[in-house]
Short mmCIF file of C-alpha atoms in Angstrom, two decimals:
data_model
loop_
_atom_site.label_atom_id
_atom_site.label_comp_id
_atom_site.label_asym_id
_atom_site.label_seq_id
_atom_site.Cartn_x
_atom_site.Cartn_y
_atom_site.Cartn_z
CA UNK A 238 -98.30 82.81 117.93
CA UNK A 239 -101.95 83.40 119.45
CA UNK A 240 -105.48 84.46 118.21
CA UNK A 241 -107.64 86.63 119.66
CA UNK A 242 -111.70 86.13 119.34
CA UNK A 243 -113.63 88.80 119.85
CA UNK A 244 -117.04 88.16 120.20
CA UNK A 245 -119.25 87.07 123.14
CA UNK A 246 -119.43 84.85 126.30
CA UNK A 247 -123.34 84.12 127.20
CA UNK A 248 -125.07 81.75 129.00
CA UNK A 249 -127.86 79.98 126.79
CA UNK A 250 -130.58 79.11 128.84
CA UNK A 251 -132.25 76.04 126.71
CA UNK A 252 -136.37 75.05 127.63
CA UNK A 253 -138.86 71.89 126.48
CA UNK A 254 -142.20 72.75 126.15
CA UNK A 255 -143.72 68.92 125.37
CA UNK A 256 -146.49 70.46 123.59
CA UNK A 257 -147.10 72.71 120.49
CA UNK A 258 -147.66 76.43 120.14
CA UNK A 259 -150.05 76.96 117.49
CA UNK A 260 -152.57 74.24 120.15
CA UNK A 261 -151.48 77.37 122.69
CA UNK A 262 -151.65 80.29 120.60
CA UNK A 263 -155.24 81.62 119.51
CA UNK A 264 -154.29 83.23 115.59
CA UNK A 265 -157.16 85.89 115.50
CA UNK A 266 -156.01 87.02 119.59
CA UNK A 267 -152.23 87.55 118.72
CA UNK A 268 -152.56 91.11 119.01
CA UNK A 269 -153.33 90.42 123.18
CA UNK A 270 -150.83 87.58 123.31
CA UNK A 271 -150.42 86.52 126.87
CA UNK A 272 -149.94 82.77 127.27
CA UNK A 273 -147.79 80.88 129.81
CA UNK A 274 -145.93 77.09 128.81
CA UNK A 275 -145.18 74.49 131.40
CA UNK A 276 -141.25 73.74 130.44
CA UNK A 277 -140.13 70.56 132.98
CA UNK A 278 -136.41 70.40 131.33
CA UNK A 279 -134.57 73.11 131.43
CA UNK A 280 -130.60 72.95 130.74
CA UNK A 281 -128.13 75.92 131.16
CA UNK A 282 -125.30 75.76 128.88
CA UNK A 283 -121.75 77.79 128.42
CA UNK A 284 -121.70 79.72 125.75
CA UNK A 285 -121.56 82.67 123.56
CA UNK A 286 -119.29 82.45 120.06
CA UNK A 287 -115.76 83.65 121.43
CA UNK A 288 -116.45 81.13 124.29
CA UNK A 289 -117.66 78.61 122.33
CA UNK A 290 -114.69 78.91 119.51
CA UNK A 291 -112.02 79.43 122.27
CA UNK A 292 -113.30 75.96 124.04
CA UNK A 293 -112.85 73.88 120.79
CA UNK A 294 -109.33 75.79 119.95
CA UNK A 295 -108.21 74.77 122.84
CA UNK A 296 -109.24 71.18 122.17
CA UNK A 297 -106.95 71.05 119.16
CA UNK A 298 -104.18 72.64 121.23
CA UNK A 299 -104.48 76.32 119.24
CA UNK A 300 -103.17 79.12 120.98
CA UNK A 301 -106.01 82.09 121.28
CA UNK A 302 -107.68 84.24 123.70
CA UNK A 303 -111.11 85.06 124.47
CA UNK A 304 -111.82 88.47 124.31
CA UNK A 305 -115.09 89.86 125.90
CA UNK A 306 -117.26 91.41 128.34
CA UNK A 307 -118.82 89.59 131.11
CA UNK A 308 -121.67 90.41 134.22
CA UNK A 309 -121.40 89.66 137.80
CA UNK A 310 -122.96 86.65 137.44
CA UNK A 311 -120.03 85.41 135.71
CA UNK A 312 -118.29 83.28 138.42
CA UNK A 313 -119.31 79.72 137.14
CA UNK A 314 -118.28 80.29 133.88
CA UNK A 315 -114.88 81.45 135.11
CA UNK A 316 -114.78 78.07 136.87
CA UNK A 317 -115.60 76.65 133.65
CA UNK A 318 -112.98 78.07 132.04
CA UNK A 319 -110.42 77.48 134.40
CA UNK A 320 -111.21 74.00 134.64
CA UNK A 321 -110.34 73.74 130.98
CA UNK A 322 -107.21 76.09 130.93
CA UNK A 323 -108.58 78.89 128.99
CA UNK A 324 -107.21 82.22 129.56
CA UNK A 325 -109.49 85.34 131.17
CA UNK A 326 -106.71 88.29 129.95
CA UNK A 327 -108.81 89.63 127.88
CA UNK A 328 -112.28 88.77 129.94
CA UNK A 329 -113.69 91.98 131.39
CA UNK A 330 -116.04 92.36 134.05
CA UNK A 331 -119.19 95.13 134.42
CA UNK A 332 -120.08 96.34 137.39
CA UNK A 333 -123.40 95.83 137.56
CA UNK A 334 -124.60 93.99 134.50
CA UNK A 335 -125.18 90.45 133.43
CA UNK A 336 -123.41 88.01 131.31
CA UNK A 337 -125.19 88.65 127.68
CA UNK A 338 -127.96 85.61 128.06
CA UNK A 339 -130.26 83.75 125.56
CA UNK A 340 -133.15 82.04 126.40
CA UNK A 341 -134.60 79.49 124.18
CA UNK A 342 -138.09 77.38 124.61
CA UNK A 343 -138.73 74.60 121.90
CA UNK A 344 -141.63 72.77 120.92
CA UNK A 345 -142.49 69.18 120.26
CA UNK A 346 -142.46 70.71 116.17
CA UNK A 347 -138.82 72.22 117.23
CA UNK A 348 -140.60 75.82 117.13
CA UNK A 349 -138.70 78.36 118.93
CA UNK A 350 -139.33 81.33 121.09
CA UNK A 351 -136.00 83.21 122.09
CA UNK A 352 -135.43 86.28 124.30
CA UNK A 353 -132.10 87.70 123.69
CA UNK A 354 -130.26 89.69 126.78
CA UNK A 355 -126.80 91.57 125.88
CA UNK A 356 -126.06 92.68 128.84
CA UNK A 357 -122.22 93.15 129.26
CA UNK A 358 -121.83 92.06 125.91
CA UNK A 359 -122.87 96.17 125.10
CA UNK A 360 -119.48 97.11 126.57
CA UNK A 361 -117.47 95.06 124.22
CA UNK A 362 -116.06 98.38 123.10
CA UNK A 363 -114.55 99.19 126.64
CA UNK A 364 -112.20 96.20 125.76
CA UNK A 365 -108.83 96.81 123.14
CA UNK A 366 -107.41 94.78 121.24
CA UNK A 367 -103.65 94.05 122.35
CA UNK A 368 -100.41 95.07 120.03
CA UNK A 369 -98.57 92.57 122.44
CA UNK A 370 -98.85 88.63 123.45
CA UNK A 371 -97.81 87.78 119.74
CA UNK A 372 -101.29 88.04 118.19
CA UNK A 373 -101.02 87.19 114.77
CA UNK A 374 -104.56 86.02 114.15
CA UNK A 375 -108.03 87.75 115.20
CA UNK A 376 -111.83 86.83 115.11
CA UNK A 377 -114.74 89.44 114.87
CA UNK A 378 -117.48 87.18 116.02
CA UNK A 379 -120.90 88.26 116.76
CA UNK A 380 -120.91 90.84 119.92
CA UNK A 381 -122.21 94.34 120.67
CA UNK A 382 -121.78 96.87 117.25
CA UNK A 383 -119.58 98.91 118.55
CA UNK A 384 -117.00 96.67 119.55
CA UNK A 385 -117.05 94.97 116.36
CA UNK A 386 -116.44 98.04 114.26
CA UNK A 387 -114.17 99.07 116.82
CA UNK A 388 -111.85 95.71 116.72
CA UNK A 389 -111.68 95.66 113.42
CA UNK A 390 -110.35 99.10 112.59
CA UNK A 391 -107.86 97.50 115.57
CA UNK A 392 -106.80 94.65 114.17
CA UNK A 393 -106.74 96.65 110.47
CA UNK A 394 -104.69 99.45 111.89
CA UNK A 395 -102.49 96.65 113.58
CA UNK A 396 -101.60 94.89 110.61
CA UNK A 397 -103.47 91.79 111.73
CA UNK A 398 -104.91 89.15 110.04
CA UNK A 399 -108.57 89.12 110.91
CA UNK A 400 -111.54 86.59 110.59
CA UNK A 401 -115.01 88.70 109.97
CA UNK A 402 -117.52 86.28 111.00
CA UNK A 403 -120.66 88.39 112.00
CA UNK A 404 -123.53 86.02 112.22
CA UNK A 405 -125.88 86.92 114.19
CA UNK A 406 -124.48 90.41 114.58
CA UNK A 407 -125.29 90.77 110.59
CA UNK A 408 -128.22 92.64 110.24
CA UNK A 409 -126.89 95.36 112.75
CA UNK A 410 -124.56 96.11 109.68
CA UNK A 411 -125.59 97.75 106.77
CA UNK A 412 -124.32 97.79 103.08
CA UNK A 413 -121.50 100.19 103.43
CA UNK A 414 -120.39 98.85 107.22
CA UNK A 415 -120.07 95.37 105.64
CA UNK A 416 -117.83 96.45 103.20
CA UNK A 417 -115.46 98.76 105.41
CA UNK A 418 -115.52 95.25 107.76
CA UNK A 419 -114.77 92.84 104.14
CA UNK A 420 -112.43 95.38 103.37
CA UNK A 421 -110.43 95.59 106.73
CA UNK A 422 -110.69 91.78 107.03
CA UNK A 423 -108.30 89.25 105.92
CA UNK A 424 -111.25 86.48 105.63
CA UNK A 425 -114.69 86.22 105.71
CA UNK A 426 -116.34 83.24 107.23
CA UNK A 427 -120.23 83.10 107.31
CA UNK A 428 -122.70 80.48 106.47
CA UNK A 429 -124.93 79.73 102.87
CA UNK A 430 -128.01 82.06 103.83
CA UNK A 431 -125.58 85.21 105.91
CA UNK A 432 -123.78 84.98 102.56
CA UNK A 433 -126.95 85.25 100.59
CA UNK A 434 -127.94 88.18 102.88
CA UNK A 435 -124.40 89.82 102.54
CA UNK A 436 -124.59 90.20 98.55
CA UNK A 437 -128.04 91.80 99.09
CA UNK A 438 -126.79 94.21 101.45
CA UNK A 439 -123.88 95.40 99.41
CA UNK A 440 -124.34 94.52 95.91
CA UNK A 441 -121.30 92.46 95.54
CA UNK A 442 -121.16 89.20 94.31
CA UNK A 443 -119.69 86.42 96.06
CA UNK A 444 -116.64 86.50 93.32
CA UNK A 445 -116.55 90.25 94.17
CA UNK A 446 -116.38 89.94 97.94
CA UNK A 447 -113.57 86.80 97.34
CA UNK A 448 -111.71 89.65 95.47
CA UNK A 449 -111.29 92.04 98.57
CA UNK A 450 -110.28 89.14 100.90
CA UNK A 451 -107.44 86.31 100.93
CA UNK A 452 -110.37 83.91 101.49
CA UNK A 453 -113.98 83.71 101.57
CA UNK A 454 -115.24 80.71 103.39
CA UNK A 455 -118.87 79.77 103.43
CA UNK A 456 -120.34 76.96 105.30
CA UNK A 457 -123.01 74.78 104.01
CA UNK A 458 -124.01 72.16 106.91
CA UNK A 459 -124.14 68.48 106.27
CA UNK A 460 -123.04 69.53 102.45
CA UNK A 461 -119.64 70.79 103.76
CA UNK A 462 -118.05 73.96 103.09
CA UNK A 463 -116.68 76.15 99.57
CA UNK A 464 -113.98 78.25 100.02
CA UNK A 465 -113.12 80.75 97.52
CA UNK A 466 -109.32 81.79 97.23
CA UNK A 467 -106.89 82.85 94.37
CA UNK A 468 -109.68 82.89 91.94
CA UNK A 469 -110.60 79.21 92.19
CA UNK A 470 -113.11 77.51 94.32
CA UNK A 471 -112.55 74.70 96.67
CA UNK A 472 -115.47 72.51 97.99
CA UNK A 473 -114.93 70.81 101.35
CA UNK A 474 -116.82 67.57 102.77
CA UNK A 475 -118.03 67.69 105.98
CA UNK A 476 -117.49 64.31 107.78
CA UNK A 477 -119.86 62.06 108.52
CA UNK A 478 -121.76 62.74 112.22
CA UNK A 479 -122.02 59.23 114.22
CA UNK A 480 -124.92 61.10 115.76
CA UNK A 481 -127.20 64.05 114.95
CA UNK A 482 -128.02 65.59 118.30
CA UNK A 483 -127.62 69.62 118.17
CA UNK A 484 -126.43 71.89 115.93
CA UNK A 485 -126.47 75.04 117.93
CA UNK A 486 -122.62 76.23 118.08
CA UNK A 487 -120.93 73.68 114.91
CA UNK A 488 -119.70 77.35 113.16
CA UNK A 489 -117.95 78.39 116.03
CA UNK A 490 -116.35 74.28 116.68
CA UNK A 491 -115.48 74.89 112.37
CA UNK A 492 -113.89 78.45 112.92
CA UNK A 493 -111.62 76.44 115.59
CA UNK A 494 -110.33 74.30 113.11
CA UNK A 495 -110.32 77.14 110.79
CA UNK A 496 -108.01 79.15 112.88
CA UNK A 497 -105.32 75.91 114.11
CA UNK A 498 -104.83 75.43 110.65
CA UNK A 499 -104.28 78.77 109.94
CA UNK A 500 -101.86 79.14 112.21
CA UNK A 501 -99.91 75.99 111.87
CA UNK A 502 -99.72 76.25 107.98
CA UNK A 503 -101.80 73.74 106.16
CA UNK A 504 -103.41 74.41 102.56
CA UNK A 505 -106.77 74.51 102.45
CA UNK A 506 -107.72 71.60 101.69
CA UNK A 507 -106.36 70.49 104.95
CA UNK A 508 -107.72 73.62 106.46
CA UNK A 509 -111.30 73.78 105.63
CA UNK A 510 -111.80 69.71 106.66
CA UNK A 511 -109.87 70.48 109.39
CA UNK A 512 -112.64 72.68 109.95
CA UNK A 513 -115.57 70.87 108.87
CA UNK A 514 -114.44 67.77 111.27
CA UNK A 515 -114.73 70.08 114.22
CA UNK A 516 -118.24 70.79 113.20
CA UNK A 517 -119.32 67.61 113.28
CA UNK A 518 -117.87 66.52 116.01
CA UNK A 519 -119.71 69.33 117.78
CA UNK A 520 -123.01 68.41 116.19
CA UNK A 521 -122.92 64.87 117.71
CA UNK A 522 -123.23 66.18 120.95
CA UNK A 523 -125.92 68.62 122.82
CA UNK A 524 -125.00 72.03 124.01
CA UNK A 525 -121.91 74.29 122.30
CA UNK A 526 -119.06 73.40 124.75
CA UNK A 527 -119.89 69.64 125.95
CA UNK A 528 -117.60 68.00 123.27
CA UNK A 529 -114.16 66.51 124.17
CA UNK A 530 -111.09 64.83 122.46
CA UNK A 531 -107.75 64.99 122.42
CA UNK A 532 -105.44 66.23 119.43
CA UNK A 533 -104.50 62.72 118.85
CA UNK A 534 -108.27 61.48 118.95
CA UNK A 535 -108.89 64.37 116.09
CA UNK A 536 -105.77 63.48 113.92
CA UNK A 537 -106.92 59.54 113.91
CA UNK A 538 -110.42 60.40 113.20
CA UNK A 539 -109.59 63.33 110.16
CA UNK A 540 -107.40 60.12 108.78
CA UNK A 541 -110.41 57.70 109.01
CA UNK A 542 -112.83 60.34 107.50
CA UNK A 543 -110.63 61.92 104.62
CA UNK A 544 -107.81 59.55 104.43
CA UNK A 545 -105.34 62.25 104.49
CA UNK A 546 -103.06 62.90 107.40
CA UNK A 547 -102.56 65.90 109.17
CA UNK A 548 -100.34 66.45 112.53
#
């Protein structure tokens, strides 16, 4: 049985500016802002959230494919993905566009200016989600509007289990769209503040939304994870990081676990660490798809850290 993640597949683009902004930026000339920052690192990384969760599935020897819309610059990522063994079915090219890109310049403070470039990822609606290849499990992960609402009527009208997970897609959503997508949704998987932001938008508490779904799983960092299911609430310890080095992609290395032990069974208390392990062990290294290990590597380490086993 396979899972399909919908979402997208970006290049992050990731600067150093040694310096600070506010020495750069003059407050009473912000209005005529034109300044220009010496960056001598620069990194480009793999990424986007179906890439990113489909890399660390794969890891743990999950079945899943990423689903998505790509640019013509997408050639080294295909090489990237090859390399790995992850499947392109459901990776679509446009003519004529670029991969969806982010780019990100940091300060000495850890201040952040980001320019955010969809690109391809705006045709994520030209894509459909498959009745065949035995998909019993699908992600809605952040991605252009449209294909997100689309997908999930899909998946909904398909009788498929879904994951809503809109991140930073949320505030494209208002009240009533995030409860047609709770609704339609089998589980809901966001972090502490998109949950925060979620009850504001629709009124619902987070008992309420745990009510509409089998699951509702929110993430909470170094503090672990709570999942809400069957009327009782389940808190989760995150393991502990050997190294703190970058954050940026740990909820799409936790919806990884979330999905292999979804599909192979576990409860979830097994689940949700198997989850939370994958998170740190993403967080311990820089960049969203630079972390290795094998399935046996993961089971010895989730025995060391929880002192439970799991297969």
């Amino acid at each position: 049985m396979s899972a399909l993640i919908c979402g997208s597949i970006a290049f992050d683009t990731l600067m150093s500016f040694e310096g600070r902004f506010a020495d750069e930026i003059l407050p009473d000339h912000v209005h005529r802002l034109n300044v220009s920052f010496l960056v001598p690192n620069l990194d480009r990384q793999f990424g986007g959230c179906a890439g990113n969760i489909a890399y660390s599935l794969n890891l743990l020897g999950g079945e899943g494919y990423a689903m998505g819309t790509v640019g013509k610059d997408f050639h080294p990522y295909q090489d990237w993905l090859d390399q790995h063994g992850i499947s392109r079915k459901y990776v679509k090219e446009i003519e004529d566009t670029y991969c969806a890109q982010a780019y990100i310049t940091s300060d000495a403070d850890g201040n952040q200016f980001t320019a955010f470039h969809p690109g391809a990822m705006n045709h994520a609606h030209e894509q459909h989600v498959p009745t065949d290849d035995s998909i019993d499990l699908g992600v809605i992960a952040p991605d252009g509007k449209d294909g997100m609402v689309q997908h999930a009527k899909q998946f909904a009208d398909a009788g498929i289990d879904f994951i809503f997970d809109p991140g930073q897609g949320l505030p494209m959503f208002d009240g009533d769209e995030l409860k047609t997508a709770i609704d339609q949704a089998a589980y809901v998987s966001v972090n502490e503040y998109e949950a925060q932001v979620i009850g504001e938008k629709t009124g619902l508490s987070v008992a309420e939304i745990a009510a509409r779904v089998k699951a509702f799983i929110i993430t909470s960092g170094a503090d672990g994870a709570t999942i809400h299911v069957g009327g009782r609430t389940i808190n989760v310890p995150a393991a502990t990081p050997a190294s703190v080095n970058d954050p940026t992609g740990c909820g799409d290395a936790f919806r990884a676990g979330l999905i292999v032990g979804l599909q192979e069974g576990y409860d979830w208390e097994i689940t949700g660490r198997m989850a939370t392990l994958m998170g740190t062990i993403k967080v311990e290294h820089d960049g969203t798809q630079n972390h290795a290990l094998t399935r046996d590597e993961f089971r010895a380490r989730f025995e060391r850290e929880f002192e439970r086993k799991v297969a």
